[in-house]
Amino acid sequence: MSTTPTHLAPQFDDAEQQQLAATLGMWAFLATEVLFFGGMFAGYGVYRAWYPPTWADASRHLDLLLGTVNTAVLLTSSLTVALAVHAAQTGSRKGVVRNLSLTILFGAAFLGVKAYEYWHKWHEHHVPGATFEWHEASPSGPAELFFSFYFVMTGFHALHMVIGLGILAWLIVQARRDRFDAEYYTPVEMTGLYWHFVDIVWVFLFPLLYLIDRT
Amino acid sequence: MSRHVISRTAYFIVFGLLLVLLAATVLVAMIPLGDWSVAVALSIAALKAALIILYFMHVRHSPELVQVFSVAGFVWLALLFVFLFSDYLTRYDVTPLTG
């Protein structure tokens, strides 16, 4: 080998092997994330099967328009992060910084809408706990349970997004310092995988929480 | 490094499909399908997830080892769901107390 790239760690034969190791490691981590969220989806499924009418009632109390718009916003942020990886692959530093910035913008917009929804739920007394109130004909206990799942699942999803936003901001700093080029952009690609995974979690959360019964 | 680079056009096409599927899942939720509505909603969600995994996450053009890793988590999740719901969804009375 004539020249060894500066980013190549000593335990790897070449850059390609190093990149494959990083990708495999990332997917192994994402498998643990699938199971982390999967446990909550399983619990959700059991209780929804137990209390179908009440959960349908409770689901109708979520704002369908805000939920739909937010899903579109998050899908757009997935597009921009994919475009950031594309820009890195083609060696466009400007493209990386621009698309990562757009991703932060859309991610922050999603969290803003989510915060508004939480605030609205607080005012409607739909936050589980001492202040919970339920004025429908259906029983209040199962409804409170629905909102417990709603807040825990969307809360963990939002926490993942906050972490993602931090990593994206760090990536922008690194990109501006010229740390990436067409040969080495693994951190951009791995962050992309993480961000897409968070998007996938929402793709399932949205219909299961907002769309139980809208007929 | 010879890596497959997906074109920007392809990313925008996938994004367009994702938005179409989003509209579909909202509209179909307004049609009374009874027990089928959750099956349809989950099928559309799975389709969206597949598009994201195959194209946005590059799994379609990744080495086979990466493809196996990407499926692994979902296989374990499927085990959890199959055994959990083969119990809960087949009890003769799944409604405890009030519901």
PDB file of N, CA and C in Angstrom, chain B:
ATOM      1  N   MET B   1     -12.416   3.289  -2.849  1.00  0.00           N
ATOM      2  CA  MET B   1     -13.526   2.465  -2.417  1.00  0.00           C
ATOM      3  C   MET B   1     -14.636   2.492  -3.472  1.00  0.00           C
ATOM      4  N   SER B   2     -15.042   1.334  -3.921  1.00  0.00           N
ATOM      5  CA  SER B   2     -16.139   1.312  -4.885  1.00  0.00           C
ATOM      6  C   SER B   2     -17.442   1.131  -4.125  1.00  0.00           C
ATOM      7  N   ARG B   3     -18.154   2.226  -3.933  1.00  0.00           N
ATOM      8  CA  ARG B   3     -19.415   2.152  -3.186  1.00  0.00           C
ATOM      9  C   ARG B   3     -20.538   2.566  -4.106  1.00  0.00           C
ATOM     10  N   HIS B   4     -21.688   1.929  -3.922  1.00  0.00           N
ATOM     11  CA  HIS B   4     -22.828   2.293  -4.748  1.00  0.00           C
ATOM     12  C   HIS B   4     -23.402   3.630  -4.260  1.00  0.00           C
ATOM     13  N   VAL B   5     -23.527   4.584  -5.160  1.00  0.00           N
ATOM     14  CA  VAL B   5     -24.104   5.880  -4.801  1.00  0.00           C
ATOM     15  C   VAL B   5     -25.484   5.991  -5.431  1.00  0.00           C
ATOM     16  N   ILE B   6     -26.504   6.121  -4.560  1.00  0.00           N
ATOM     17  CA  ILE B   6     -27.884   6.274  -5.042  1.00  0.00           C
ATOM     18  C   ILE B   6     -28.065   7.724  -5.503  1.00  0.00           C
ATOM     19  N   SER B   7     -28.690   7.921  -6.655  1.00  0.00           N
ATOM     20  CA  SER B   7     -28.826   9.280  -7.200  1.00  0.00           C
ATOM     21  C   SER B   7     -29.806  10.120  -6.377  1.00  0.00           C
ATOM     22  N   ARG B   8     -29.632  11.435  -6.454  1.00  0.00           N
ATOM     23  CA  ARG B   8     -30.541  12.345  -5.743  1.00  0.00           C
ATOM     24  C   ARG B   8     -31.976  12.150  -6.213  1.00  0.00           C
ATOM     25  N   THR B   9     -32.130  11.913  -7.537  1.00  0.00           N
ATOM     26  CA  THR B   9     -33.471  11.695  -8.086  1.00  0.00           C
ATOM     27  C   THR B   9     -34.152  10.516  -7.394  1.00  0.00           C
ATOM     28  N   ALA B  10     -33.399   9.433  -7.200  1.00  0.00           N
ATOM     29  CA  ALA B  10     -33.974   8.248  -6.554  1.00  0.00           C
ATOM     30  C   ALA B  10     -34.437   8.578  -5.131  1.00  0.00           C
ATOM     31  N   TYR B  11     -33.628   9.388  -4.412  1.00  0.00           N
ATOM     32  CA  TYR B  11     -34.029   9.769  -3.051  1.00  0.00           C
ATOM     33  C   TYR B  11     -35.346  10.544  -3.065  1.00  0.00           C
ATOM     34  N   PHE B  12     -35.485  11.456  -4.050  1.00  0.00           N
ATOM     35  CA  PHE B  12     -36.712  12.248  -4.109  1.00  0.00           C
ATOM     36  C   PHE B  12     -37.911  11.385  -4.486  1.00  0.00           C
ATOM     37  N   ILE B  13     -37.695  10.372  -5.342  1.00  0.00           N
ATOM     38  CA  ILE B  13     -38.795   9.466  -5.708  1.00  0.00           C
ATOM     39  C   ILE B  13     -39.254   8.679  -4.470  1.00  0.00           C
ATOM     40  N   VAL B  14     -38.287   8.163  -3.707  1.00  0.00           N
ATOM     41  CA  VAL B  14     -38.632   7.421  -2.488  1.00  0.00           C
ATOM     42  C   VAL B  14     -39.380   8.328  -1.521  1.00  0.00           C
ATOM     43  N   PHE B  15     -38.899   9.577  -1.383  1.00  0.00           N
ATOM     44  CA  PHE B  15     -39.559  10.540  -0.500  1.00  0.00           C
ATOM     45  C   PHE B  15     -41.005  10.775  -0.944  1.00  0.00           C
ATOM     46  N   GLY B  16     -41.211  10.922  -2.264  1.00  0.00           N
ATOM     47  CA  GLY B  16     -42.563  11.108  -2.802  1.00  0.00           C
ATOM     48  C   GLY B  16     -43.460   9.921  -2.460  1.00  0.00           C
ATOM     49  N   LEU B  17     -42.914   8.719  -2.623  1.00  0.00           N
ATOM     50  CA  LEU B  17     -43.688   7.515  -2.297  1.00  0.00           C
ATOM     51  C   LEU B  17     -44.063   7.498  -0.816  1.00  0.00           C
ATOM     52  N   LEU B  18     -43.119   7.915   0.041  1.00  0.00           N
ATOM     53  CA  LEU B  18     -43.394   7.931   1.483  1.00  0.00           C
ATOM     54  C   LEU B  18     -44.542   8.881   1.805  1.00  0.00           C
ATOM     55  N   LEU B  19     -44.572  10.042   1.124  1.00  0.00           N
ATOM     56  CA  LEU B  19     -45.662  10.994   1.375  1.00  0.00           C
ATOM     57  C   LEU B  19     -46.995  10.438   0.866  1.00  0.00           C
ATOM     58  N   VAL B  20     -46.963   9.754  -0.284  1.00  0.00           N
ATOM     59  CA  VAL B  20     -48.187   9.141  -0.813  1.00  0.00           C
ATOM     60  C   VAL B  20     -48.713   8.100   0.187  1.00  0.00           C
ATOM     61  N   LEU B  21     -47.800   7.290   0.739  1.00  0.00           N
ATOM     62  CA  LEU B  21     -48.198   6.264   1.707  1.00  0.00           C
ATOM     63  C   LEU B  21     -48.723   6.900   2.994  1.00  0.00           C
ATOM     64  N   LEU B  22     -48.149   8.044   3.386  1.00  0.00           N
ATOM     65  CA  LEU B  22     -48.652   8.757   4.565  1.00  0.00           C
ATOM     66  C   LEU B  22     -50.097   9.192   4.335  1.00  0.00           C
ATOM     67  N   ALA B  23     -50.353   9.788   3.155  1.00  0.00           N
ATOM     68  CA  ALA B  23     -51.722  10.204   2.826  1.00  0.00           C
ATOM     69  C   ALA B  23     -52.641   8.993   2.811  1.00  0.00           C
ATOM     70  N   ALA B  24     -52.159   7.880   2.255  1.00  0.00           N
ATOM     71  CA  ALA B  24     -52.979   6.667   2.161  1.00  0.00           C
ATOM     72  C   ALA B  24     -53.372   6.157   3.546  1.00  0.00           C
ATOM     73  N   THR B  25     -52.408   6.165   4.474  1.00  0.00           N
ATOM     74  CA  THR B  25     -52.697   5.607   5.794  1.00  0.00           C
ATOM     75  C   THR B  25     -53.697   6.487   6.559  1.00  0.00           C
ATOM     76  N   VAL B  26     -53.646   7.816   6.346  1.00  0.00           N
ATOM     77  CA  VAL B  26     -54.603   8.710   7.006  1.00  0.00           C
ATOM     78  C   VAL B  26     -55.991   8.514   6.399  1.00  0.00           C
ATOM     79  N   LEU B  27     -56.060   8.447   5.057  1.00  0.00           N
ATOM     80  CA  LEU B  27     -57.363   8.321   4.390  1.00  0.00           C
ATOM     81  C   LEU B  27     -58.021   6.975   4.695  1.00  0.00           C
ATOM     82  N   VAL B  28     -57.217   5.906   4.689  1.00  0.00           N
ATOM     83  CA  VAL B  28     -57.797   4.583   4.894  1.00  0.00           C
ATOM     84  C   VAL B  28     -58.295   4.430   6.337  1.00  0.00           C
ATOM     85  N   ALA B  29     -57.724   5.226   7.259  1.00  0.00           N
ATOM     86  CA  ALA B  29     -58.176   5.167   8.655  1.00  0.00           C
ATOM     87  C   ALA B  29     -59.583   5.727   8.799  1.00  0.00           C
ATOM     88  N   MET B  30     -60.024   6.512   7.808  1.00  0.00           N
ATOM     89  CA  MET B  30     -61.356   7.114   7.885  1.00  0.00           C
ATOM     90  C   MET B  30     -62.422   6.197   7.300  1.00  0.00           C
ATOM     91  N   ILE B  31     -61.993   5.103   6.698  1.00  0.00           N
ATOM     92  CA  ILE B  31     -62.935   4.132   6.142  1.00  0.00           C
ATOM     93  C   ILE B  31     -63.175   3.047   7.194  1.00  0.00           C
ATOM     94  N   PRO B  32     -64.451   2.731   7.479  1.00  0.00           N
ATOM     95  CA  PRO B  32     -64.702   1.692   8.490  1.00  0.00           C
ATOM     96  C   PRO B  32     -64.337   0.310   7.964  1.00  0.00           C
ATOM     97  N   LEU B  33     -63.247  -0.247   8.459  1.00  0.00           N
ATOM     98  CA  LEU B  33     -62.797  -1.567   8.030  1.00  0.00           C
ATOM     99  C   LEU B  33     -62.817  -2.562   9.188  1.00  0.00           C
ATOM    100  N   GLY B  34     -63.257  -2.081  10.360  1.00  0.00           N
ATOM    101  CA  GLY B  34     -63.307  -2.978  11.511  1.00  0.00           C
ATOM    102  C   GLY B  34     -61.927  -3.450  11.916  1.00  0.00           C
ATOM    103  N   ASP B  35     -61.831  -4.751  12.158  1.00  0.00           N
ATOM    104  CA  ASP B  35     -60.561  -5.327  12.602  1.00  0.00           C
ATOM    105  C   ASP B  35     -59.469  -5.236  11.543  1.00  0.00           C
ATOM    106  N   TRP B  36     -59.859  -5.020  10.279  1.00  0.00           N
ATOM    107  CA  TRP B  36     -58.859  -4.965   9.216  1.00  0.00           C
ATOM    108  C   TRP B  36     -58.082  -3.662   9.209  1.00  0.00           C
ATOM    109  N   SER B  37     -58.629  -2.627   9.836  1.00  0.00           N
ATOM    110  CA  SER B  37     -57.977  -1.322   9.720  1.00  0.00           C
ATOM    111  C   SER B  37     -56.583  -1.339  10.335  1.00  0.00           C
ATOM    112  N   VAL B  38     -56.389  -2.060  11.438  1.00  0.00           N
ATOM    113  CA  VAL B  38     -55.054  -2.107  12.049  1.00  0.00           C
ATOM    114  C   VAL B  38     -54.098  -2.899  11.160  1.00  0.00           C
ATOM    115  N   ALA B  39     -54.618  -3.937  10.488  1.00  0.00           N
ATOM    116  CA  ALA B  39     -53.774  -4.724   9.575  1.00  0.00           C
ATOM    117  C   ALA B  39     -53.315  -3.865   8.401  1.00  0.00           C
ATOM    118  N   VAL B  40     -54.263  -3.073   7.858  1.00  0.00           N
ATOM    119  CA  VAL B  40     -53.910  -2.196   6.735  1.00  0.00           C
ATOM    120  C   VAL B  40     -52.909  -1.141   7.182  1.00  0.00           C
ATOM    121  N   ALA B  41     -53.168  -0.527   8.362  1.00  0.00           N
ATOM    122  CA  ALA B  41     -52.267   0.518   8.871  1.00  0.00           C
ATOM    123  C   ALA B  41     -50.853  -0.022   9.065  1.00  0.00           C
ATOM    124  N   LEU B  42     -50.753  -1.233   9.639  1.00  0.00           N
ATOM    125  CA  LEU B  42     -49.429  -1.815   9.883  1.00  0.00           C
ATOM    126  C   LEU B  42     -48.747  -2.225   8.573  1.00  0.00           C
ATOM    127  N   SER B  43     -49.547  -2.665   7.582  1.00  0.00           N
ATOM    128  CA  SER B  43     -48.953  -3.026   6.292  1.00  0.00           C
ATOM    129  C   SER B  43     -48.359  -1.795   5.617  1.00  0.00           C
ATOM    130  N   ILE B  44     -49.101  -0.683   5.652  1.00  0.00           N
ATOM    131  CA  ILE B  44     -48.586   0.549   5.047  1.00  0.00           C
ATOM    132  C   ILE B  44     -47.335   1.016   5.787  1.00  0.00           C
ATOM    133  N   ALA B  45     -47.360   0.933   7.127  1.00  0.00           N
ATOM    134  CA  ALA B  45     -46.190   1.328   7.914  1.00  0.00           C
ATOM    135  C   ALA B  45     -44.989   0.448   7.568  1.00  0.00           C
ATOM    136  N   ALA B  46     -45.227  -0.858   7.395  1.00  0.00           N
ATOM    137  CA  ALA B  46     -44.131  -1.776   7.057  1.00  0.00           C
ATOM    138  C   ALA B  46     -43.557  -1.445   5.679  1.00  0.00           C
ATOM    139  N   LEU B  47     -44.444  -1.055   4.753  1.00  0.00           N
ATOM    140  CA  LEU B  47     -43.995  -0.675   3.412  1.00  0.00           C
ATOM    141  C   LEU B  47     -43.111   0.572   3.482  1.00  0.00           C
ATOM    142  N   LYS B  48     -43.559   1.553   4.294  1.00  0.00           N
ATOM    143  CA  LYS B  48     -42.762   2.780   4.463  1.00  0.00           C
ATOM    144  C   LYS B  48     -41.405   2.444   5.077  1.00  0.00           C
ATOM    145  N   ALA B  49     -41.424   1.595   6.114  1.00  0.00           N
ATOM    146  CA  ALA B  49     -40.163   1.215   6.773  1.00  0.00           C
ATOM    147  C   ALA B  49     -39.236   0.519   5.779  1.00  0.00           C
ATOM    148  N   ALA B  50     -39.815  -0.345   4.921  1.00  0.00           N
ATOM    149  CA  ALA B  50     -38.998  -1.071   3.943  1.00  0.00           C
ATOM    150  C   ALA B  50     -38.330  -0.098   2.970  1.00  0.00           C
ATOM    151  N   LEU B  51     -39.093   0.909   2.506  1.00  0.00           N
ATOM    152  CA  LEU B  51     -38.517   1.908   1.594  1.00  0.00           C
ATOM    153  C   LEU B  51     -37.355   2.639   2.262  1.00  0.00           C
ATOM    154  N   ILE B  52     -37.572   3.038   3.532  1.00  0.00           N
ATOM    155  CA  ILE B  52     -36.523   3.774   4.258  1.00  0.00           C
ATOM    156  C   ILE B  52     -35.295   2.888   4.431  1.00  0.00           C
ATOM    157  N   ILE B  53     -35.497   1.632   4.835  1.00  0.00           N
ATOM    158  CA  ILE B  53     -34.364   0.736   5.096  1.00  0.00           C
ATOM    159  C   ILE B  53     -33.607   0.415   3.797  1.00  0.00           C
ATOM    160  N   LEU B  54     -34.358   0.081   2.734  1.00  0.00           N
ATOM    161  CA  LEU B  54     -33.701  -0.350   1.500  1.00  0.00           C
ATOM    162  C   LEU B  54     -32.967   0.786   0.796  1.00  0.00           C
ATOM    163  N   TYR B  55     -33.568   1.999   0.767  1.00  0.00           N
ATOM    164  CA  TYR B  55     -32.976   3.076  -0.027  1.00  0.00           C
ATOM    165  C   TYR B  55     -32.288   4.133   0.828  1.00  0.00           C
ATOM    166  N   PHE B  56     -33.023   4.741   1.784  1.00  0.00           N
ATOM    167  CA  PHE B  56     -32.383   5.773   2.620  1.00  0.00           C
ATOM    168  C   PHE B  56     -31.229   5.174   3.426  1.00  0.00           C
ATOM    169  N   MET B  57     -31.376   3.941   3.890  1.00  0.00           N
ATOM    170  CA  MET B  57     -30.336   3.313   4.718  1.00  0.00           C
ATOM    171  C   MET B  57     -29.417   2.417   3.889  1.00  0.00           C
ATOM    172  N   HIS B  58     -29.616   2.419   2.563  1.00  0.00           N
ATOM    173  CA  HIS B  58     -28.685   1.775   1.622  1.00  0.00           C
ATOM    174  C   HIS B  58     -28.609   0.259   1.735  1.00  0.00           C
ATOM    175  N   VAL B  59     -29.539  -0.366   2.456  1.00  0.00           N
ATOM    176  CA  VAL B  59     -29.398  -1.813   2.677  1.00  0.00           C
ATOM    177  C   VAL B  59     -29.495  -2.591   1.367  1.00  0.00           C
ATOM    178  N   ARG B  60     -30.269  -2.090   0.411  1.00  0.00           N
ATOM    179  CA  ARG B  60     -30.411  -2.794  -0.855  1.00  0.00           C
ATOM    180  C   ARG B  60     -29.056  -2.969  -1.549  1.00  0.00           C
ATOM    181  N   HIS B  61     -28.173  -1.976  -1.411  1.00  0.00           N
ATOM    182  CA  HIS B  61     -26.882  -2.034  -2.095  1.00  0.00           C
ATOM    183  C   HIS B  61     -25.739  -2.313  -1.129  1.00  0.00           C
ATOM    184  N   SER B  62     -26.070  -2.868   0.050  1.00  0.00           N
ATOM    185  CA  SER B  62     -25.032  -3.165   1.038  1.00  0.00           C
ATOM    186  C   SER B  62     -24.562  -4.610   0.909  1.00  0.00           C
ATOM    187  N   PRO B  63     -23.374  -4.934   1.473  1.00  0.00           N
ATOM    188  CA  PRO B  63     -22.919  -6.324   1.477  1.00  0.00           C
ATOM    189  C   PRO B  63     -23.927  -7.219   2.200  1.00  0.00           C
ATOM    190  N   GLU B  64     -23.937  -8.498   1.841  1.00  0.00           N
ATOM    191  CA  GLU B  64     -24.938  -9.412   2.410  1.00  0.00           C
ATOM    192  C   GLU B  64     -24.884  -9.483   3.932  1.00  0.00           C
ATOM    193  N   LEU B  65     -23.673  -9.367   4.477  1.00  0.00           N
ATOM    194  CA  LEU B  65     -23.538  -9.429   5.935  1.00  0.00           C
ATOM    195  C   LEU B  65     -24.318  -8.280   6.603  1.00  0.00           C
ATOM    196  N   VAL B  66     -24.257  -7.098   6.012  1.00  0.00           N
ATOM    197  CA  VAL B  66     -25.011  -5.951   6.532  1.00  0.00           C
ATOM    198  C   VAL B  66     -26.509  -6.217   6.407  1.00  0.00           C
ATOM    199  N   GLN B  67     -26.910  -6.836   5.300  1.00  0.00           N
ATOM    200  CA  GLN B  67     -28.338  -7.131   5.104  1.00  0.00           C
ATOM    201  C   GLN B  67     -28.842  -8.087   6.186  1.00  0.00           C
ATOM    202  N   VAL B  68     -28.023  -9.090   6.517  1.00  0.00           N
ATOM    203  CA  VAL B  68     -28.408 -10.041   7.574  1.00  0.00           C
ATOM    204  C   VAL B  68     -28.547  -9.297   8.905  1.00  0.00           C
ATOM    205  N   PHE B  69     -27.567  -8.421   9.218  1.00  0.00           N
ATOM    206  CA  PHE B  69     -27.625  -7.657  10.465  1.00  0.00           C
ATOM    207  C   PHE B  69     -28.875  -6.781  10.509  1.00  0.00           C
ATOM    208  N   SER B  70     -29.238  -6.199   9.378  1.00  0.00           N
ATOM    209  CA  SER B  70     -30.367  -5.269   9.375  1.00  0.00           C
ATOM    210  C   SER B  70     -31.687  -5.991   9.610  1.00  0.00           C
ATOM    211  N   VAL B  71     -31.749  -7.265   9.253  1.00  0.00           N
ATOM    212  CA  VAL B  71     -32.980  -8.031   9.437  1.00  0.00           C
ATOM    213  C   VAL B  71     -33.051  -8.638  10.844  1.00  0.00           C
ATOM    214  N   ALA B  72     -31.869  -8.865  11.459  1.00  0.00           N
ATOM    215  CA  ALA B  72     -31.790  -9.614  12.717  1.00  0.00           C
ATOM    216  C   ALA B  72     -32.712  -9.064  13.806  1.00  0.00           C
ATOM    217  N   GLY B  73     -32.651  -7.759  14.040  1.00  0.00           N
ATOM    218  CA  GLY B  73     -33.455  -7.165  15.106  1.00  0.00           C
ATOM    219  C   GLY B  73     -34.935  -7.429  14.899  1.00  0.00           C
ATOM    220  N   PHE B  74     -35.380  -7.341  13.635  1.00  0.00           N
ATOM    221  CA  PHE B  74     -36.800  -7.531  13.347  1.00  0.00           C
ATOM    222  C   PHE B  74     -37.209  -8.990  13.490  1.00  0.00           C
ATOM    223  N   VAL B  75     -36.265  -9.909  13.223  1.00  0.00           N
ATOM    224  CA  VAL B  75     -36.556 -11.332  13.406  1.00  0.00           C
ATOM    225  C   VAL B  75     -36.822 -11.632  14.886  1.00  0.00           C
ATOM    226  N   TRP B  76     -35.957 -11.091  15.766  1.00  0.00           N
ATOM    227  CA  TRP B  76     -36.164 -11.305  17.203  1.00  0.00           C
ATOM    228  C   TRP B  76     -37.464 -10.672  17.660  1.00  0.00           C
ATOM    229  N   LEU B  77     -37.766  -9.486  17.088  1.00  0.00           N
ATOM    230  CA  LEU B  77     -39.012  -8.816  17.442  1.00  0.00           C
ATOM    231  C   LEU B  77     -40.209  -9.659  17.007  1.00  0.00           C
ATOM    232  N   ALA B  78     -40.102 -10.279  15.829  1.00  0.00           N
ATOM    233  CA  ALA B  78     -41.188 -11.138  15.328  1.00  0.00           C
ATOM    234  C   ALA B  78     -41.425 -12.308  16.289  1.00  0.00           C
ATOM    235  N   LEU B  79     -40.331 -12.879  16.834  1.00  0.00           N
ATOM    236  CA  LEU B  79     -40.476 -13.955  17.823  1.00  0.00           C
ATOM    237  C   LEU B  79     -41.278 -13.467  19.020  1.00  0.00           C
ATOM    238  N   LEU B  80     -40.918 -12.289  19.519  1.00  0.00           N
ATOM    239  CA  LEU B  80     -41.631 -11.726  20.671  1.00  0.00           C
ATOM    240  C   LEU B  80     -43.118 -11.590  20.365  1.00  0.00           C
ATOM    241  N   PHE B  81     -43.430 -11.038  19.191  1.00  0.00           N
ATOM    242  CA  PHE B  81     -44.828 -10.779  18.853  1.00  0.00           C
ATOM    243  C   PHE B  81     -45.601 -12.069  18.605  1.00  0.00           C
ATOM    244  N   VAL B  82     -45.007 -13.015  17.889  1.00  0.00           N
ATOM    245  CA  VAL B  82     -45.713 -14.252  17.567  1.00  0.00           C
ATOM    246  C   VAL B  82     -46.105 -14.997  18.843  1.00  0.00           C
ATOM    247  N   PHE B  83     -45.167 -15.131  19.771  1.00  0.00           N
ATOM    248  CA  PHE B  83     -45.479 -15.916  20.971  1.00  0.00           C
ATOM    249  C   PHE B  83     -46.361 -15.138  21.951  1.00  0.00           C
ATOM    250  N   LEU B  84     -46.155 -13.820  22.023  1.00  0.00           N
ATOM    251  CA  LEU B  84     -46.980 -13.011  22.915  1.00  0.00           C
ATOM    252  C   LEU B  84     -48.439 -13.017  22.463  1.00  0.00           C
ATOM    253  N   PHE B  85     -48.662 -12.767  21.159  1.00  0.00           N
ATOM    254  CA  PHE B  85     -50.033 -12.608  20.694  1.00  0.00           C
ATOM    255  C   PHE B  85     -50.705 -13.944  20.373  1.00  0.00           C
ATOM    256  N   SER B  86     -49.905 -15.021  20.217  1.00  0.00           N
ATOM    257  CA  SER B  86     -50.552 -16.332  20.086  1.00  0.00           C
ATOM    258  C   SER B  86     -51.221 -16.680  21.414  1.00  0.00           C
ATOM    259  N   ASP B  87     -50.803 -16.032  22.496  1.00  0.00           N
ATOM    260  CA  ASP B  87     -51.481 -16.182  23.783  1.00  0.00           C
ATOM    261  C   ASP B  87     -52.628 -15.166  23.892  1.00  0.00           C
ATOM    262  N   TYR B  88     -52.276 -13.875  23.940  1.00  0.00           N
ATOM    263  CA  TYR B  88     -53.276 -12.860  24.266  1.00  0.00           C
ATOM    264  C   TYR B  88     -54.442 -12.775  23.285  1.00  0.00           C
ATOM    265  N   LEU B  89     -54.180 -12.971  21.998  1.00  0.00           N
ATOM    266  CA  LEU B  89     -55.254 -12.796  21.013  1.00  0.00           C
ATOM    267  C   LEU B  89     -56.097 -14.044  20.832  1.00  0.00           C
ATOM    268  N   THR B  90     -55.740 -15.141  21.510  1.00  0.00           N
ATOM    269  CA  THR B  90     -56.518 -16.367  21.321  1.00  0.00           C
ATOM    270  C   THR B  90     -57.245 -16.789  22.587  1.00  0.00           C
ATOM    271  N   ARG B  91     -57.225 -15.957  23.644  1.00  0.00           N
ATOM    272  CA  ARG B  91     -57.989 -16.302  24.847  1.00  0.00           C
ATOM    273  C   ARG B  91     -59.468 -16.115  24.566  1.00  0.00           C
ATOM    274  N   TYR B  92     -60.310 -16.933  25.186  1.00  0.00           N
ATOM    275  CA  TYR B  92     -61.738 -16.812  24.874  1.00  0.00           C
ATOM    276  C   TYR B  92     -62.330 -15.526  25.440  1.00  0.00           C
ATOM    277  N   ASP B  93     -61.730 -15.011  26.521  1.00  0.00           N
ATOM    278  CA  ASP B  93     -62.184 -13.711  27.002  1.00  0.00           C
ATOM    279  C   ASP B  93     -60.956 -12.891  27.363  1.00  0.00           C
ATOM    280  N   VAL B  94     -60.653 -11.898  26.521  1.00  0.00           N
ATOM    281  CA  VAL B  94     -59.440 -11.128  26.752  1.00  0.00           C
ATOM    282  C   VAL B  94     -59.718  -9.839  27.525  1.00  0.00           C
ATOM    283  N   THR B  95     -60.978  -9.659  27.937  1.00  0.00           N
ATOM    284  CA  THR B  95     -61.304  -8.407  28.611  1.00  0.00           C
ATOM    285  C   THR B  95     -61.393  -8.609  30.120  1.00  0.00           C
ATOM    286  N   PRO B  96     -60.394  -8.171  30.879  1.00  0.00           N
ATOM    287  CA  PRO B  96     -60.449  -8.335  32.318  1.00  0.00           C
ATOM    288  C   PRO B  96     -61.234  -7.187  32.956  1.00  0.00           C
ATOM    289  N   LEU B  97     -61.949  -7.460  34.009  1.00  0.00           N
ATOM    290  CA  LEU B  97     -62.670  -6.425  34.755  1.00  0.00           C
ATOM    291  C   LEU B  97     -63.500  -5.554  33.823  1.00  0.00           C
ATOM    292  N   THR B  98     -63.312  -4.240  33.877  1.00  0.00           N
ATOM    293  CA  THR B  98     -64.084  -3.341  33.018  1.00  0.00           C
ATOM    294  C   THR B  98     -63.258  -2.951  31.813  1.00  0.00           C
ATOM    295  N   GLY B  99     -63.895  -2.626  30.738  1.00  0.00           N
ATOM    296  CA  GLY B  99     -63.121  -2.252  29.565  1.00  0.00           C
ATOM    297  C   GLY B  99     -63.918  -1.403  28.635  1.00  0.00           C
TER     298      GLY B  99
END
